[in-house]
Short mmCIF file of C-alpha atoms in Angstrom, two decimals:
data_model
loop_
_atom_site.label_atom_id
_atom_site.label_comp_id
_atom_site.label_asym_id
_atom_site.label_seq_id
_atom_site.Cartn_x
_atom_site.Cartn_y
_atom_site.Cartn_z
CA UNK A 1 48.70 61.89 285.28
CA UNK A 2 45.01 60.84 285.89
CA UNK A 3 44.44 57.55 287.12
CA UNK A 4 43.16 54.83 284.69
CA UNK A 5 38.92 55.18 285.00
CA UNK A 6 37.81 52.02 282.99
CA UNK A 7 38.56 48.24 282.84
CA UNK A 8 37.45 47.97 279.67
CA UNK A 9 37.64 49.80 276.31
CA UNK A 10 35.13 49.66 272.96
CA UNK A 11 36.15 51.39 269.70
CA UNK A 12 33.16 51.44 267.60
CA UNK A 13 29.75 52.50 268.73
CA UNK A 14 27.30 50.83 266.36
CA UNK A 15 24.41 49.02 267.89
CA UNK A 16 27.11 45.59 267.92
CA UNK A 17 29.77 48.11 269.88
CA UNK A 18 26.89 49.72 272.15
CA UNK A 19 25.37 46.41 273.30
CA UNK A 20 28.64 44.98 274.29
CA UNK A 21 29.96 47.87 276.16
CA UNK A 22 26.76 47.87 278.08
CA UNK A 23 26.93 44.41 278.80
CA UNK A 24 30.19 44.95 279.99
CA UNK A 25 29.55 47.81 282.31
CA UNK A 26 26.83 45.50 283.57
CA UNK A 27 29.08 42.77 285.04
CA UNK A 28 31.13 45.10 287.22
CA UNK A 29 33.37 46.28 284.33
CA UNK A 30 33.25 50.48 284.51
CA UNK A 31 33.90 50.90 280.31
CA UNK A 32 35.90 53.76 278.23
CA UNK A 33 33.99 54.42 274.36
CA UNK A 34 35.59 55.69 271.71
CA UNK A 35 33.81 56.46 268.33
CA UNK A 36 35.39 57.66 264.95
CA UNK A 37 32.70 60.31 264.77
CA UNK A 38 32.41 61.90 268.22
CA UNK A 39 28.89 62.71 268.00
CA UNK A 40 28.55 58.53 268.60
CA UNK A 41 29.89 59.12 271.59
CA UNK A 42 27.97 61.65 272.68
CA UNK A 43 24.56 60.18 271.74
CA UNK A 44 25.53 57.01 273.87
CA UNK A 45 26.55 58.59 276.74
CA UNK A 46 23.14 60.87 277.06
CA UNK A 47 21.43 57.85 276.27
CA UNK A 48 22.41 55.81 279.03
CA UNK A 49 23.12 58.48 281.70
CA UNK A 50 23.36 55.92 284.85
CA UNK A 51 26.45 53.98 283.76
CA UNK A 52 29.91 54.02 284.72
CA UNK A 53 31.49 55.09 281.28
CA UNK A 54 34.51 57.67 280.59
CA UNK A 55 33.11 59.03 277.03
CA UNK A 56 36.61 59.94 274.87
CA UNK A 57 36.61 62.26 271.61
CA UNK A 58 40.58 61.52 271.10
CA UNK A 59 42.35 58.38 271.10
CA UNK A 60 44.93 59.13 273.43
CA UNK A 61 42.09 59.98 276.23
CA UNK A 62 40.61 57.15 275.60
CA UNK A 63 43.79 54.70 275.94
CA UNK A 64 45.15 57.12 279.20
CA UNK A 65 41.66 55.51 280.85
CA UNK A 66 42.08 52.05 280.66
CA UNK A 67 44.03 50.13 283.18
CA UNK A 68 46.93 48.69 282.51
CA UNK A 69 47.35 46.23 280.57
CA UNK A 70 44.64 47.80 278.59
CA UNK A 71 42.39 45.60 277.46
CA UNK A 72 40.33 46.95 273.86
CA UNK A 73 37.97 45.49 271.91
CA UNK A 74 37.14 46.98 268.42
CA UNK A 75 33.39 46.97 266.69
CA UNK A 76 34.26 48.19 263.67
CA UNK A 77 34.04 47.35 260.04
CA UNK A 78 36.49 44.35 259.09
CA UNK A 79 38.91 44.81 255.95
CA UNK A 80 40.88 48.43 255.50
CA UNK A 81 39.38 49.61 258.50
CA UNK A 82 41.16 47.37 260.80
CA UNK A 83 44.33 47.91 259.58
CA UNK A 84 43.55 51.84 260.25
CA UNK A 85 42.69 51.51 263.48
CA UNK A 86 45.51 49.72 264.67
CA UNK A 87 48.14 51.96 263.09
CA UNK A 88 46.26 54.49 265.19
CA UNK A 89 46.93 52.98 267.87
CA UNK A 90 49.78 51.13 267.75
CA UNK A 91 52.25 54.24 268.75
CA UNK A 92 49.55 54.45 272.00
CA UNK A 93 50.09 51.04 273.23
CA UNK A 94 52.30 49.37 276.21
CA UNK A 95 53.95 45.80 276.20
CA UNK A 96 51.02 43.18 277.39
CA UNK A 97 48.19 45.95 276.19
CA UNK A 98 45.48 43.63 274.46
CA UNK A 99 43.34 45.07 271.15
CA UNK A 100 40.76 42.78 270.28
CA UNK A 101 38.82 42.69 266.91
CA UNK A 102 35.21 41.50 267.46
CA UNK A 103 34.61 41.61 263.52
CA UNK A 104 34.06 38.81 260.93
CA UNK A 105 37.46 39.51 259.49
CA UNK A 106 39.38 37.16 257.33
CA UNK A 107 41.47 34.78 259.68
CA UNK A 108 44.80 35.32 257.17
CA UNK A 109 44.78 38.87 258.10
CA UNK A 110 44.30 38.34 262.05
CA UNK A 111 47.36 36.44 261.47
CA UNK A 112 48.99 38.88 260.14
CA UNK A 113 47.88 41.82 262.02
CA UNK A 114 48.42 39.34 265.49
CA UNK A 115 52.47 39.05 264.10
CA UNK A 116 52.78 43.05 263.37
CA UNK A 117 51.58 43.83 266.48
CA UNK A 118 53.57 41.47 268.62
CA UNK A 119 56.59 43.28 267.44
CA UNK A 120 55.91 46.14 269.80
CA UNK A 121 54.72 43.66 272.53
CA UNK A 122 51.00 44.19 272.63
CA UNK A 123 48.60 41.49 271.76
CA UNK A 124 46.05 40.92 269.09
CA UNK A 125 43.12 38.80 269.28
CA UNK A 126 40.35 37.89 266.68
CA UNK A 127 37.53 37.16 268.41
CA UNK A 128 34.13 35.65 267.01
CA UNK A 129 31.16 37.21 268.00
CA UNK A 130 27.83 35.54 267.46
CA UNK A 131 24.34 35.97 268.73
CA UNK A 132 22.84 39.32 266.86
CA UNK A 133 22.30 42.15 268.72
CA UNK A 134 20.27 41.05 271.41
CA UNK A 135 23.31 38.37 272.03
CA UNK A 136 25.53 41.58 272.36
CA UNK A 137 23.13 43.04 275.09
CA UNK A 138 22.05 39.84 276.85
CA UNK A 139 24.72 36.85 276.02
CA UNK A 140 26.77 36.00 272.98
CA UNK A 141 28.65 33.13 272.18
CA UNK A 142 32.61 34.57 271.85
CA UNK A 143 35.58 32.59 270.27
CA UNK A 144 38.48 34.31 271.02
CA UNK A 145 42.13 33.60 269.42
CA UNK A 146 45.74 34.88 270.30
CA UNK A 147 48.18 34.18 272.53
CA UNK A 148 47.17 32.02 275.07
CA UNK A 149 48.66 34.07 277.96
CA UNK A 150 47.36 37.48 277.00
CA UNK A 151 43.75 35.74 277.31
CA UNK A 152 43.92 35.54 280.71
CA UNK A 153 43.11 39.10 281.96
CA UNK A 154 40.46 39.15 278.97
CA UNK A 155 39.22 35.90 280.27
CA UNK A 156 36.91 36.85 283.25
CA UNK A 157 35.42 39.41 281.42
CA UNK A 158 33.86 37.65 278.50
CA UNK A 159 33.02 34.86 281.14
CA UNK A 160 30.88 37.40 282.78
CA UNK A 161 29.28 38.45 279.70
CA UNK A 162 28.95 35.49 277.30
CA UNK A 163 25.67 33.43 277.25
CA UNK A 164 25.29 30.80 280.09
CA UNK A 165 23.89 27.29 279.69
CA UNK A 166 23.96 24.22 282.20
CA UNK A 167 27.77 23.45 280.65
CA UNK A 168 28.77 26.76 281.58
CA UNK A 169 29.41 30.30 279.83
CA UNK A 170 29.45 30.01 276.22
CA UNK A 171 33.24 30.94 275.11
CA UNK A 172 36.63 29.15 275.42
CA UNK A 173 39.76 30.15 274.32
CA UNK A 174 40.45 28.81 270.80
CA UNK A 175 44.02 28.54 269.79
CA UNK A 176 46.54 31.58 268.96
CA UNK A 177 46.50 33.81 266.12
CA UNK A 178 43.70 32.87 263.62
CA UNK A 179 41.89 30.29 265.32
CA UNK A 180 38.99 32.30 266.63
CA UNK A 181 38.19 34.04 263.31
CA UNK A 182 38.74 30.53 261.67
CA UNK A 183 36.35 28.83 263.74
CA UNK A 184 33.92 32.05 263.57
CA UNK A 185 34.14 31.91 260.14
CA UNK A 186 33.21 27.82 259.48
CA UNK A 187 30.27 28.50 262.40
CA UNK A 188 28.86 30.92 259.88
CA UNK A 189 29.30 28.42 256.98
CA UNK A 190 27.32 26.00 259.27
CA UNK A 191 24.58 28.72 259.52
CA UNK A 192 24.39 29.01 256.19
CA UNK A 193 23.89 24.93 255.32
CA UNK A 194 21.41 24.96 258.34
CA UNK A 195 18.75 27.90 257.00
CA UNK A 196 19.06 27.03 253.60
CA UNK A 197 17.83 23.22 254.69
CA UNK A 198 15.03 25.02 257.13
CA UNK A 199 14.41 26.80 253.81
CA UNK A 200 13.98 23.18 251.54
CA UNK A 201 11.82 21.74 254.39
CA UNK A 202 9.86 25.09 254.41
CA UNK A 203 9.52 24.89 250.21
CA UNK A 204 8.62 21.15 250.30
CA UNK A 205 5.51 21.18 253.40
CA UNK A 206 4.54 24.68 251.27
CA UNK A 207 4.66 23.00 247.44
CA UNK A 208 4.38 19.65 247.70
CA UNK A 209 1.87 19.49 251.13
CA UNK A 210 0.05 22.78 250.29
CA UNK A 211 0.50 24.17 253.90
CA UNK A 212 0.04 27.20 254.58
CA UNK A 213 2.56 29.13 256.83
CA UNK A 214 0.34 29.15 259.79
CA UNK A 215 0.19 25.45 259.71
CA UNK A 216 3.70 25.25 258.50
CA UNK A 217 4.60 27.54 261.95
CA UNK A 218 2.49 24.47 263.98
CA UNK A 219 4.74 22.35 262.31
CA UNK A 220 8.11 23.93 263.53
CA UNK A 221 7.08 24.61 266.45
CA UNK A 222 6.24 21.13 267.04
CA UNK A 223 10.11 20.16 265.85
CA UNK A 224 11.18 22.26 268.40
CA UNK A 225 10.17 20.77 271.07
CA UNK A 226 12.38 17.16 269.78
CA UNK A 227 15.65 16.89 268.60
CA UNK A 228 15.27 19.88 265.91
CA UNK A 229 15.48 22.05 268.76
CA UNK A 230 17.48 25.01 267.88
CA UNK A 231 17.08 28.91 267.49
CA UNK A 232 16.74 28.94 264.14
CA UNK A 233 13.84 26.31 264.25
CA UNK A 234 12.42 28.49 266.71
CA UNK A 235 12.99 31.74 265.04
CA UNK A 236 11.47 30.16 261.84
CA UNK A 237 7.78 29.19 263.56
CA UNK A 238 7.60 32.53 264.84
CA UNK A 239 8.50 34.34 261.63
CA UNK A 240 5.56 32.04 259.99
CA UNK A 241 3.20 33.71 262.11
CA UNK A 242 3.69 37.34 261.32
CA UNK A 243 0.94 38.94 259.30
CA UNK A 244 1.24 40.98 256.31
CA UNK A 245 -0.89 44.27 257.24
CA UNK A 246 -2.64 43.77 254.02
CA UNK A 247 -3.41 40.21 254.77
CA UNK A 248 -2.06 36.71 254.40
CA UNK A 249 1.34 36.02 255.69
CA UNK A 250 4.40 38.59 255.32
CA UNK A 251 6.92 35.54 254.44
CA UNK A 252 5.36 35.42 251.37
CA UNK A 253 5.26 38.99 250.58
CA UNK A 254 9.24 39.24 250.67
CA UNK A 255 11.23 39.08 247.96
CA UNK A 256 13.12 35.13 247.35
CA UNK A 257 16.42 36.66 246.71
CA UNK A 258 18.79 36.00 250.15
CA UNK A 259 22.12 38.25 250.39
CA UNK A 260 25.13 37.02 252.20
CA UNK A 261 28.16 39.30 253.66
CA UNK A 262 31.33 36.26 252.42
CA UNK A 263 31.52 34.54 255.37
CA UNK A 264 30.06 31.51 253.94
CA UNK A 265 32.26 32.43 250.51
CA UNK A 266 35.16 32.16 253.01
CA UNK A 267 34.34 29.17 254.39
CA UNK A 268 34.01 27.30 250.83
CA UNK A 269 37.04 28.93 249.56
CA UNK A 270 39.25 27.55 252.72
CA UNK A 271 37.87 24.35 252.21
CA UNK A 272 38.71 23.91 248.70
CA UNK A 273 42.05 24.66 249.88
CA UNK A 274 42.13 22.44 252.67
CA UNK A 275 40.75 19.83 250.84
CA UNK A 276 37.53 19.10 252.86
CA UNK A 277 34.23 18.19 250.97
CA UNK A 278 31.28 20.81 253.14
CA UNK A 279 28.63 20.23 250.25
CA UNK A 280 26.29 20.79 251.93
CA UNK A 281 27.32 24.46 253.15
CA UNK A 282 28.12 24.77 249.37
CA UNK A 283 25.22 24.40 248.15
CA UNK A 284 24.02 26.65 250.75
CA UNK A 285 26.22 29.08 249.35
CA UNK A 286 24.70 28.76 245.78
CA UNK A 287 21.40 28.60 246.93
CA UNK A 288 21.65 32.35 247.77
CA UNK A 289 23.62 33.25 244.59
CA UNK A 290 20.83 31.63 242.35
CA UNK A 291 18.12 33.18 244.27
CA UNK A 292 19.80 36.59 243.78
CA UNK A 293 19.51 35.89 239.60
CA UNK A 294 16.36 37.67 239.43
CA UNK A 295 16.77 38.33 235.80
CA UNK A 296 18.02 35.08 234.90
CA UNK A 297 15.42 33.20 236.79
CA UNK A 298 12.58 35.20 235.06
CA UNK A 299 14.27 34.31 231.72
CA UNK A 300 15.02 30.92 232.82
CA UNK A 301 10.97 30.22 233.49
CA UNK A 302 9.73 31.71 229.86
CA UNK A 303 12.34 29.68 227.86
CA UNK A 304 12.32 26.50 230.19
CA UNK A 305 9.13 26.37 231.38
CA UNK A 306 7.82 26.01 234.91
CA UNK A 307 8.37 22.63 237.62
CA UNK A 308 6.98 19.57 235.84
CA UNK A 309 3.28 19.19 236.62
CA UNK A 310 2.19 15.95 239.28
CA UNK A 311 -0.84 15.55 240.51
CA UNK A 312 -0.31 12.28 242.58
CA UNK A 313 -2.26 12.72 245.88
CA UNK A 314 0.47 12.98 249.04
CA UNK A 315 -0.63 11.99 252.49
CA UNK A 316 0.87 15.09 254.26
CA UNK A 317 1.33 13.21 257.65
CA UNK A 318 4.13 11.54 255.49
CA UNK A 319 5.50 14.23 254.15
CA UNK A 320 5.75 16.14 256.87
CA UNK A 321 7.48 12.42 258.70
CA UNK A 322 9.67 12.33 255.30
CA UNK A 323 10.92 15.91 255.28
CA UNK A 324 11.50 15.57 259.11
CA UNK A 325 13.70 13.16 258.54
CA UNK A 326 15.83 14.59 256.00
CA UNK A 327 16.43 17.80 257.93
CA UNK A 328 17.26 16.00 260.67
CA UNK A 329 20.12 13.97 259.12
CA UNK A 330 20.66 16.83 256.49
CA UNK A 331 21.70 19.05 259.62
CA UNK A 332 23.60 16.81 260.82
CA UNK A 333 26.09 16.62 257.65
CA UNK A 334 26.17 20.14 257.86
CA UNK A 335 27.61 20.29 261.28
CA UNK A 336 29.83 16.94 260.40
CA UNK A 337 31.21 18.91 257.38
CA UNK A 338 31.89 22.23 259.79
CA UNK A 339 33.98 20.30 262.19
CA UNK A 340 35.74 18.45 259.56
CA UNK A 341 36.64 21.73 258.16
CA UNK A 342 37.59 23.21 261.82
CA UNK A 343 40.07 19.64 262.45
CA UNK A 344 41.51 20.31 258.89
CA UNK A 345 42.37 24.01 260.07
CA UNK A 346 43.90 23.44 263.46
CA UNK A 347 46.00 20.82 261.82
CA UNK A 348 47.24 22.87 259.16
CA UNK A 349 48.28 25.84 261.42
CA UNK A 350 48.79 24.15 264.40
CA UNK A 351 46.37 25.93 266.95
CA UNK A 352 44.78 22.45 269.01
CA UNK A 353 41.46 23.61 268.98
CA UNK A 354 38.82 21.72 271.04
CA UNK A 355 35.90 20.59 268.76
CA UNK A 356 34.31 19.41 272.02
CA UNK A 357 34.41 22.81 273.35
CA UNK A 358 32.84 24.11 270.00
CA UNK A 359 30.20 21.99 270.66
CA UNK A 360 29.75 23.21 274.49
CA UNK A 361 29.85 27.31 273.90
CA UNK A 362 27.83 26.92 270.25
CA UNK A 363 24.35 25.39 272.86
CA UNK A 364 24.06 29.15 273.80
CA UNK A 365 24.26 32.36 272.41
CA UNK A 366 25.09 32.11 268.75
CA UNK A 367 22.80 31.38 265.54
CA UNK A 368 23.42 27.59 265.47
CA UNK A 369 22.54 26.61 268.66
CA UNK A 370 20.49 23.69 269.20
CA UNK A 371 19.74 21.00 271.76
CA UNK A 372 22.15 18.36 269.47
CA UNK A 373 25.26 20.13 269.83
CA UNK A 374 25.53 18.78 273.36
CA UNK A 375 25.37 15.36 271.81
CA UNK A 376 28.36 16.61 269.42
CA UNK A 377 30.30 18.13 272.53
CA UNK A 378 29.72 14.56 274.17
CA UNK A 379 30.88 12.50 271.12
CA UNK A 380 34.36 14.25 270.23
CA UNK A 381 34.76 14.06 274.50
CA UNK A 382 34.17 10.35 273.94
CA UNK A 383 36.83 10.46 271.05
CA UNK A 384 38.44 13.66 270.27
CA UNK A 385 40.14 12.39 267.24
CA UNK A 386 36.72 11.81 266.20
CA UNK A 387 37.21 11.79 262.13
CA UNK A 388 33.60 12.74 261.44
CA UNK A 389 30.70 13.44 263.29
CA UNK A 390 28.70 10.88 261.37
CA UNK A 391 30.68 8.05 262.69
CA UNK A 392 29.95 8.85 266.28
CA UNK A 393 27.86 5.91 268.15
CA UNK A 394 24.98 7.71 268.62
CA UNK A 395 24.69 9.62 264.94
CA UNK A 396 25.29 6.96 263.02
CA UNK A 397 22.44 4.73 263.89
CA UNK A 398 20.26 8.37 263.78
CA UNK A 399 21.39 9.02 260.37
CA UNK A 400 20.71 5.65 259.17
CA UNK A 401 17.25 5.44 260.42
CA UNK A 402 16.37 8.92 258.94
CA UNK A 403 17.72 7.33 255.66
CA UNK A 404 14.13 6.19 254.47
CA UNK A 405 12.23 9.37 254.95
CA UNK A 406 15.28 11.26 253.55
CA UNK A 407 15.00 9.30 250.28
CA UNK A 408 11.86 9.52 249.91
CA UNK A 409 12.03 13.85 250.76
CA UNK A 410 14.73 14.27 248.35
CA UNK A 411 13.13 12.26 245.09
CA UNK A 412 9.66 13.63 245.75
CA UNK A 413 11.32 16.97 245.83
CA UNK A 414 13.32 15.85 242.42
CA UNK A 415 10.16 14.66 241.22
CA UNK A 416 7.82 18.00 241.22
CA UNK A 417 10.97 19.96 240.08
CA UNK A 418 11.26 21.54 243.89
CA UNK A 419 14.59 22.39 244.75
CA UNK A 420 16.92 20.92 247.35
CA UNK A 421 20.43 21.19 247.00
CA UNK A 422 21.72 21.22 250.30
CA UNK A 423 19.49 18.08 251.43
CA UNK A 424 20.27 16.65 248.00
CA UNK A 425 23.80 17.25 248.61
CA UNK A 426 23.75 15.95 252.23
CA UNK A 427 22.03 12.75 250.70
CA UNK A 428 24.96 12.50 248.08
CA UNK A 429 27.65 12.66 250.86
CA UNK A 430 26.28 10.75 252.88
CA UNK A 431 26.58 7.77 250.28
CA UNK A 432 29.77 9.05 248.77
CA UNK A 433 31.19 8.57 251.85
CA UNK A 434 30.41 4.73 252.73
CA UNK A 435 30.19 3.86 248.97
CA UNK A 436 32.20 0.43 248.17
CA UNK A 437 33.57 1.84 245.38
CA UNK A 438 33.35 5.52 243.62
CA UNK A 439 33.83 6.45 239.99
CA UNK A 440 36.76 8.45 240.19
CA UNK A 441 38.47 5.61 238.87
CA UNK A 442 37.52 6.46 235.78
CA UNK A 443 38.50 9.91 236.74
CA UNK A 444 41.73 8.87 237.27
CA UNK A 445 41.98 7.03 234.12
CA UNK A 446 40.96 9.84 231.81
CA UNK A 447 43.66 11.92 233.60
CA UNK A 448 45.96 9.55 233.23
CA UNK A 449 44.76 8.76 229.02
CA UNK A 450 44.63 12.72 228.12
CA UNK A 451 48.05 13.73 230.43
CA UNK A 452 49.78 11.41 231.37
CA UNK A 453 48.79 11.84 235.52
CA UNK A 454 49.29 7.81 236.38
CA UNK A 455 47.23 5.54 238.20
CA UNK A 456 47.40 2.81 241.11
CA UNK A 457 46.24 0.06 240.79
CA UNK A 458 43.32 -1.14 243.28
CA UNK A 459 44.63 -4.39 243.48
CA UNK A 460 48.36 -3.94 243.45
CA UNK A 461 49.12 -0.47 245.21
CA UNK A 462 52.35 -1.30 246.31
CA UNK A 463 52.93 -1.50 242.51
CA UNK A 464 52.82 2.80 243.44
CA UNK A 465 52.20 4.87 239.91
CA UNK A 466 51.47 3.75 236.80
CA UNK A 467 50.72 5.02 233.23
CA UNK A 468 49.02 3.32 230.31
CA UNK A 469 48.67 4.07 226.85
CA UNK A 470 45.21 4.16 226.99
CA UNK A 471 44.59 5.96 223.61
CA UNK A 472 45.27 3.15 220.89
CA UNK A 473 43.08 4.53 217.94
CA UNK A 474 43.70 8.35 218.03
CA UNK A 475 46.14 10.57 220.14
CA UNK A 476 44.86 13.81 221.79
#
């Protein structure tokens, strides 16, 4: 028998699989490649004759080449595809051989799949995978989940190639089974919250201020160098200054209907069954689902009528202060909400993951980063039972301050009919949450007048459930 030529194994050779087998090779790691069509795997070798690869058209080549245990990672579509792959593979595999998928797949079913494969001895992970595909080439950001032993000989090899930062490379081990896909998936909810709010500040300096993008791309830019410091800040003042090659800006040439791939569908479904409010993420979420109502929108405008007309003067050095403000604190909900949702997770399947750590590997790499995270690595060190991020001693006097200029974004907004439902909804939860008293009181009474679902009483709640006949006139 040959001996084993690679460390390192990739299944899938789209540009996600290529740029993270090359980064691999890279860092001392000689790679085998492995494509379901076999002309993939020619095209990458010829392309990048100078690296230390053993190209494979079967499977069983491909897993003789990998030292043992053999460590794989699959780029490949998540869903059915998955599930194919591994039954290819399973008959292949040795006790302590490690297959990694580096997909957005559905955390349930990297529980599942992490189970099955145990049975033969071989370990699964599900592995989050964020930074695009330059983060592939150059640095991601990589949450891994599985067993906690079989990550150690995957360890120093997404060490070597994850993003770096002054708090060290950006990936930590997550918790066993689900975990990494889990904490994947909420990261992408969080992404979703924080464009759509880059989006409201963007519609607000463009409607209400009359900026144009060039002077809107100024404006960014200028956030990034503060505390709005982040990628997508970044990426947003640069994308403001591309041209259209017939003239004007090419922002506002594209069409204002945003897709999504169900990550952030994911993330809202989990928390409804969790139980954790993330309004602000789902309103994200509905943003893009409005936007994509072409039809209906178009309807919507010749029946309804267009955004109320105001022509009150507005100093644009405070709007530009005001909507600051409220994307500042509106951001800040958004990650509060995420790591709410991440706590609620690990406590319901048990996996101890380290929001602290979230915030360390999520300053480099991934779509989210930004220069507050390690201000939100520092406050759940400070108290990792932390119960929300808004609490914390340094964003809570932050948020509060911003409270003004938030106000003011969100009704001026409200008031020219411009629309902002994930600052809206970050204002809302914000006072939901450190309200003296809510309405659902009244909630509860009508559920307890129309069926009968009891009540305690606010002043008596050792009393424990009640009922009253609150109906007197008419019965339902």
């Amino acid at each position: 028998m040959a001996k084993p030529q690679a460390s390192f194994g990739v299944i899938g050779l789209g540009v996600m699989g290529q740029n993270l087998a090359l980064n691999i090779e890279e860092h001392g790691y000689p790679i085998a490649v492995w494509n379901l069509e076999p002309e993939g795997v020619d095209r990458f070798v010829a392309k990048n004759p100078s690296i230390r690869v053993t190209p494979a058209k079967r499977l069983e080549e491909f897993v003789a080449a990998l030292e043992r245990p053999r460590r794989i990672l699959m780029m490949i579509k998540a869903g059915a595809p998955v599930d194919e792959m591994l039954e290819k593979l399973r008959p292949l595999l040795e006790a302590g051989d490690i297959v990694i998928d580096g997909g957005n797949s559905w955390f349930k079913d990297t529980q599942r799949r992490e189970a099955a494969l145990k049975l033969s001895g071989a370990f699964f992970f599900g592995a989050g995978v964020s930074g695009g595909e330059e983060g592939a080439r150059r640095g991601p950001c990589l949450m891994p989940g599985g067993a906690k032993q079989a990550y150690e000989p995957v360890k120093p090899i997404f060490e070597a190639i994850a993003a770096k930062t002054d708090s060290g490379p950006c990936v930590t081990w997550c918790g066993p089974d689900g975990a990494g896909h889990f904490v994947k998936m909420v990261h992408n909810g969080i992404e979703y919250g924080d464009m759509q709010l880059i989006a409201e500040a963007y519609d607000l300096m463009r409607k209400a201020g009359g900026m144009s993008a060039k002077e809107m791309s100024a404006q960014f830019a200028a956030w990034n160098r503060g505390r709005l410091e982040s990628f997508l800040i970044e990426l947003t003042a640069e994308v403001l200054t591309v041209e259209d090659e017939r003239g004007g800006a090419l922002v506002d040439r594209v069409l204002d209907a945003a897709q999504q791939k169900g990550t952030g569908k994911w993330t809202a479904q989990v928390a409804l069954d969790l139980g954790v409010p993330i309004p602000t993420i789902a309103a994200a979420i509905d943003a893009r689902v409005v936007s994509s109502l072409t039809a209906m929108r178009a309807e919507a405008r010749e029946k309804l009528g267009g955004a109320p007309a105001n022509a009150a003067r507005i100093d644009r050095e405070e709007l530009v202060a005001a909507v600051e403000e409220a994307l500042y604190a509106s951001k800040i909900c958004s990650y509060a909400q995420g790591m709410h949702l991440i706590r609620a997770g690990s406590d319901e399947y048990k996996w101890g993951v380290d929001l602290a750590e979230l915030g360390r590997i999520w300053k480099g790499g991934c779509i989210i980063r930004a220069r507050f995270l390690d201000d939100i690595r520092v406050a759940f060190q400070r108290r990792p039972q932390l119960a929300n991020l808004l609490f914390d001693e340094k964003f809570a006097p932050e948020v509060r301050a911003a409270e003004p200029g938030w106000r003011k974004a969100v009704s001026l907004a409200h008031a020219r009919g411009i629309p902002v439902p994930s600052m809206g909804a970050s204002l809302s939860y914000f006072d939901a949450l450190r309200a003296d008293r809510l309405p659902q009181n009244l909630t509860q009474a009508q559920r307890d007048a129309f069926g009968a679902h009891t009540y305690v009483r606010a002043d008596r709640p050792e009393a424990g459930a009640l009922h009253t006949e609150w109906l007197k006139k008419a019965k339902l």
